[in-house]
Amino acid sequence: MKAWIALLLVIALPFAVQVNAKEEDKEGAAPKVAYVNLVPAIVGNFGSGTHLKFFKADIALRVTGSEAEDKVEHHEPLIRNQLVMLFSQQTEASLGDLEAKEKLRQEALKQVQQVLSQEEGKPLVDDLLFNNLIIQ
């Protein structure tokens, strides 16, 4: 009987070591960085007066960890709404040059983080990237 127990331990020991090694790899590994693309692109109008201007923005949100990625995807409609509101308040001057676009990107990131902080208690989004920004 003791021989059988010893044999089972000898057979099972390598599997137990492999499981522990995999758990250590997961714990020691750096968190996964992911990009959540807001698809389809955000499209709307901005400005005032007789001629409305139009924008199209392809946006990606950088998050760390699969849990943050899932939560951001869950709140995507709210995020999209916040971004549409932000873009529609812009003027041609606030979208005209590179510095203005960078300020808009930073403001968009700030607003997305505020929305997620209200909903989830944490900002979750590390960065916001314009993959494409077209103004017409």
PDB file of C-alpha atoms in Angstrom:
ATOM      1  CA  MET A   1       0.000   0.000   0.000  1.00  0.00           C
ATOM      2  CA  LYS A   2       2.823   2.417   0.913  1.00  0.00           C
ATOM      3  CA  ALA A   3       4.484   1.609  -2.392  1.00  0.00           C
ATOM      4  CA  TRP A   4       1.393   2.754  -4.285  1.00  0.00           C
ATOM      5  CA  ILE A   5       1.265   6.027  -2.366  1.00  0.00           C
ATOM      6  CA  ALA A   6       4.947   6.623  -3.006  1.00  0.00           C
ATOM      7  CA  LEU A   7       4.449   5.842  -6.691  1.00  0.00           C
ATOM      8  CA  LEU A   8       1.516   8.286  -6.927  1.00  0.00           C
ATOM      9  CA  LEU A   9       3.573  11.008  -5.256  1.00  0.00           C
ATOM     10  CA  VAL A  10       6.461  10.453  -7.651  1.00  0.00           C
ATOM     11  CA  ILE A  11       4.098  10.666 -10.615  1.00  0.00           C
ATOM     12  CA  ALA A  12       2.121  13.678  -9.334  1.00  0.00           C
ATOM     13  CA  LEU A  13       5.093  15.756  -8.128  1.00  0.00           C
ATOM     14  CA  PRO A  14       6.229  17.014 -11.578  1.00  0.00           C
ATOM     15  CA  PHE A  15       2.689  18.182 -12.360  1.00  0.00           C
ATOM     16  CA  ALA A  16       2.456  20.087  -9.091  1.00  0.00           C
ATOM     17  CA  VAL A  17       5.771  21.816  -9.799  1.00  0.00           C
ATOM     18  CA  GLN A  18       4.567  22.823 -13.278  1.00  0.00           C
ATOM     19  CA  VAL A  19       1.335  24.297 -11.884  1.00  0.00           C
ATOM     20  CA  ASN A  20       3.266  26.323  -9.282  1.00  0.00           C
ATOM     21  CA  ALA A  21       5.717  27.546 -11.940  1.00  0.00           C
ATOM     22  CA  LYS A  22       2.838  28.733 -14.124  1.00  0.00           C
ATOM     23  CA  GLU A  23       1.248  30.569 -11.183  1.00  0.00           C
ATOM     24  CA  GLU A  24       4.582  32.264 -10.422  1.00  0.00           C
ATOM     25  CA  ASP A  25       4.919  33.297 -14.067  1.00  0.00           C
ATOM     26  CA  LYS A  26       1.489  34.912 -13.948  1.00  0.00           C
ATOM     27  CA  GLU A  27       2.261  36.722 -10.702  1.00  0.00           C
ATOM     28  CA  GLY A  28       5.701  37.908 -11.816  1.00  0.00           C
ATOM     29  CA  ALA A  29       4.643  38.915 -15.317  1.00  0.00           C
ATOM     30  CA  ALA A  30       4.069  42.548 -16.170  1.00  0.00           C
ATOM     31  CA  PRO A  31       0.408  43.517 -16.604  1.00  0.00           C
ATOM     32  CA  LYS A  32      -0.871  43.219 -20.149  1.00  0.00           C
ATOM     33  CA  VAL A  33      -1.221  46.510 -22.021  1.00  0.00           C
ATOM     34  CA  ALA A  34      -4.138  46.615 -24.444  1.00  0.00           C
ATOM     35  CA  TYR A  35      -5.652  49.154 -26.799  1.00  0.00           C
ATOM     36  CA  VAL A  36      -9.421  49.473 -26.969  1.00  0.00           C
ATOM     37  CA  ASN A  37     -10.425  50.949 -30.322  1.00  0.00           C
ATOM     38  CA  LEU A  38     -13.653  52.909 -30.372  1.00  0.00           C
ATOM     39  CA  VAL A  39     -15.252  51.421 -33.466  1.00  0.00           C
ATOM     40  CA  PRO A  40     -16.913  52.853 -35.485  1.00  0.00           C
ATOM     41  CA  ALA A  41     -15.126  56.183 -35.602  1.00  0.00           C
ATOM     42  CA  ILE A  42     -16.716  59.085 -33.751  1.00  0.00           C
ATOM     43  CA  VAL A  43     -18.334  61.422 -36.258  1.00  0.00           C
ATOM     44  CA  GLY A  44     -20.173  64.672 -35.622  1.00  0.00           C
ATOM     45  CA  ASN A  45     -20.305  68.377 -36.225  1.00  0.00           C
ATOM     46  CA  PHE A  46     -18.869  71.367 -34.415  1.00  0.00           C
ATOM     47  CA  GLY A  47     -18.785  75.133 -34.607  1.00  0.00           C
ATOM     48  CA  SER A  48     -21.609  77.603 -34.969  1.00  0.00           C
ATOM     49  CA  GLY A  49     -22.996  79.931 -37.553  1.00  0.00           C
ATOM     50  CA  THR A  50     -24.291  79.184 -41.014  1.00  0.00           C
ATOM     51  CA  HIS A  51     -21.677  76.573 -41.909  1.00  0.00           C
ATOM     52  CA  LEU A  52     -21.234  73.651 -39.592  1.00  0.00           C
ATOM     53  CA  LYS A  53     -17.921  71.858 -39.640  1.00  0.00           C
ATOM     54  CA  PHE A  54     -17.570  68.087 -39.372  1.00  0.00           C
ATOM     55  CA  PHE A  55     -15.097  65.867 -37.572  1.00  0.00           C
ATOM     56  CA  LYS A  56     -14.218  62.192 -37.706  1.00  0.00           C
ATOM     57  CA  ALA A  57     -12.025  60.758 -34.964  1.00  0.00           C
ATOM     58  CA  ASP A  58     -10.565  57.255 -34.787  1.00  0.00           C
ATOM     59  CA  ILE A  59      -9.659  56.837 -31.135  1.00  0.00           C
ATOM     60  CA  ALA A  60      -7.848  54.139 -29.173  1.00  0.00           C
ATOM     61  CA  LEU A  61      -7.737  53.908 -25.384  1.00  0.00           C
ATOM     62  CA  ARG A  62      -4.686  52.347 -23.726  1.00  0.00           C
ATOM     63  CA  VAL A  63      -5.463  50.237 -20.663  1.00  0.00           C
ATOM     64  CA  THR A  64      -3.460  47.905 -18.451  1.00  0.00           C
ATOM     65  CA  GLY A  65      -4.919  44.495 -17.668  1.00  0.00           C
ATOM     66  CA  SER A  66      -7.753  42.472 -19.095  1.00  0.00           C
ATOM     67  CA  GLU A  67     -10.125  43.504 -16.301  1.00  0.00           C
ATOM     68  CA  ALA A  68      -9.681  47.191 -17.189  1.00  0.00           C
ATOM     69  CA  GLU A  69     -10.140  46.334 -20.867  1.00  0.00           C
ATOM     70  CA  ASP A  70     -13.454  44.591 -20.145  1.00  0.00           C
ATOM     71  CA  LYS A  71     -14.718  47.470 -18.004  1.00  0.00           C
ATOM     72  CA  VAL A  72     -13.777  50.088 -20.604  1.00  0.00           C
ATOM     73  CA  GLU A  73     -15.557  48.089 -23.320  1.00  0.00           C
ATOM     74  CA  HIS A  74     -18.607  47.832 -21.046  1.00  0.00           C
ATOM     75  CA  HIS A  75     -18.722  51.631 -20.617  1.00  0.00           C
ATOM     76  CA  GLU A  76     -17.960  52.416 -24.264  1.00  0.00           C
ATOM     77  CA  PRO A  77     -21.369  54.035 -24.982  1.00  0.00           C
ATOM     78  CA  LEU A  78     -20.880  56.469 -22.101  1.00  0.00           C
ATOM     79  CA  ILE A  79     -17.303  57.201 -23.190  1.00  0.00           C
ATOM     80  CA  ARG A  80     -18.416  57.803 -26.789  1.00  0.00           C
ATOM     81  CA  ASN A  81     -21.131  60.198 -25.606  1.00  0.00           C
ATOM     82  CA  GLN A  82     -18.645  62.177 -23.528  1.00  0.00           C
ATOM     83  CA  LEU A  83     -16.248  62.447 -26.470  1.00  0.00           C
ATOM     84  CA  VAL A  84     -18.982  63.518 -28.912  1.00  0.00           C
ATOM     85  CA  MET A  85     -20.005  66.266 -26.484  1.00  0.00           C
ATOM     86  CA  LEU A  86     -16.401  67.409 -26.120  1.00  0.00           C
ATOM     87  CA  PHE A  87     -15.757  67.488 -29.869  1.00  0.00           C
ATOM     88  CA  SER A  88     -19.021  69.291 -30.637  1.00  0.00           C
ATOM     89  CA  GLN A  89     -17.966  72.160 -28.323  1.00  0.00           C
ATOM     90  CA  GLN A  90     -14.783  72.803 -30.303  1.00  0.00           C
ATOM     91  CA  THR A  91     -14.115  75.604 -32.747  1.00  0.00           C
ATOM     92  CA  GLU A  92     -12.059  75.587 -35.910  1.00  0.00           C
ATOM     93  CA  ALA A  93      -9.280  77.364 -34.013  1.00  0.00           C
ATOM     94  CA  SER A  94      -9.247  74.722 -31.253  1.00  0.00           C
ATOM     95  CA  LEU A  95      -8.756  71.984 -33.845  1.00  0.00           C
ATOM     96  CA  GLY A  96      -6.531  73.894 -36.251  1.00  0.00           C
ATOM     97  CA  ASP A  97      -2.931  73.124 -35.369  1.00  0.00           C
ATOM     98  CA  LEU A  98      -0.877  70.408 -33.733  1.00  0.00           C
ATOM     99  CA  GLU A  99      -0.711  72.074 -30.319  1.00  0.00           C
ATOM    100  CA  ALA A 100      -4.495  72.522 -30.276  1.00  0.00           C
ATOM    101  CA  LYS A 101      -5.016  68.873 -31.170  1.00  0.00           C
ATOM    102  CA  GLU A 102      -2.694  67.828 -28.356  1.00  0.00           C
ATOM    103  CA  LYS A 103      -4.673  69.958 -25.883  1.00  0.00           C
ATOM    104  CA  LEU A 104      -7.871  68.352 -27.167  1.00  0.00           C
ATOM    105  CA  ARG A 105      -6.338  64.882 -26.755  1.00  0.00           C
ATOM    106  CA  GLN A 106      -5.357  65.646 -23.167  1.00  0.00           C
ATOM    107  CA  GLU A 107      -8.823  67.054 -22.393  1.00  0.00           C
ATOM    108  CA  ALA A 108     -10.456  63.990 -23.964  1.00  0.00           C
ATOM    109  CA  LEU A 109      -8.291  61.706 -21.822  1.00  0.00           C
ATOM    110  CA  LYS A 110      -9.175  63.693 -18.717  1.00  0.00           C
ATOM    111  CA  GLN A 111     -12.900  63.467 -19.422  1.00  0.00           C
ATOM    112  CA  VAL A 112     -12.775  59.737 -20.179  1.00  0.00           C
ATOM    113  CA  GLN A 113     -10.904  59.163 -16.921  1.00  0.00           C
ATOM    114  CA  GLN A 114     -13.479  61.249 -15.022  1.00  0.00           C
ATOM    115  CA  VAL A 115     -16.359  59.218 -16.455  1.00  0.00           C
ATOM    116  CA  LEU A 116     -14.690  55.937 -15.574  1.00  0.00           C
ATOM    117  CA  SER A 117     -13.775  57.161 -12.096  1.00  0.00           C
ATOM    118  CA  GLN A 118     -17.433  57.988 -11.479  1.00  0.00           C
ATOM    119  CA  GLU A 119     -18.599  54.612 -12.789  1.00  0.00           C
ATOM    120  CA  GLU A 120     -15.836  52.269 -11.582  1.00  0.00           C
ATOM    121  CA  GLY A 121     -13.991  54.197  -8.887  1.00  0.00           C
ATOM    122  CA  LYS A 122     -10.751  54.200 -10.931  1.00  0.00           C
ATOM    123  CA  PRO A 123      -9.735  56.024 -14.141  1.00  0.00           C
ATOM    124  CA  LEU A 124      -8.746  52.688 -15.843  1.00  0.00           C
ATOM    125  CA  VAL A 125      -7.494  54.430 -19.039  1.00  0.00           C
ATOM    126  CA  ASP A 126      -3.772  55.235 -19.154  1.00  0.00           C
ATOM    127  CA  ASP A 127      -3.769  57.165 -22.417  1.00  0.00           C
ATOM    128  CA  LEU A 128      -5.976  58.240 -25.308  1.00  0.00           C
ATOM    129  CA  LEU A 129      -4.628  58.206 -28.848  1.00  0.00           C
ATOM    130  CA  PHE A 130      -5.947  59.770 -32.026  1.00  0.00           C
ATOM    131  CA  ASN A 131      -5.354  57.201 -34.744  1.00  0.00           C
ATOM    132  CA  ASN A 132      -6.939  59.592 -37.202  1.00  0.00           C
ATOM    133  CA  LEU A 133      -8.550  63.015 -36.805  1.00  0.00           C
ATOM    134  CA  ILE A 134     -10.235  64.569 -39.814  1.00  0.00           C
ATOM    135  CA  ILE A 135     -11.813  68.017 -39.789  1.00  0.00           C
ATOM    136  CA  GLN A 136     -13.824  69.344 -42.702  1.00  0.00           C
TER     137      GLN A 136
END
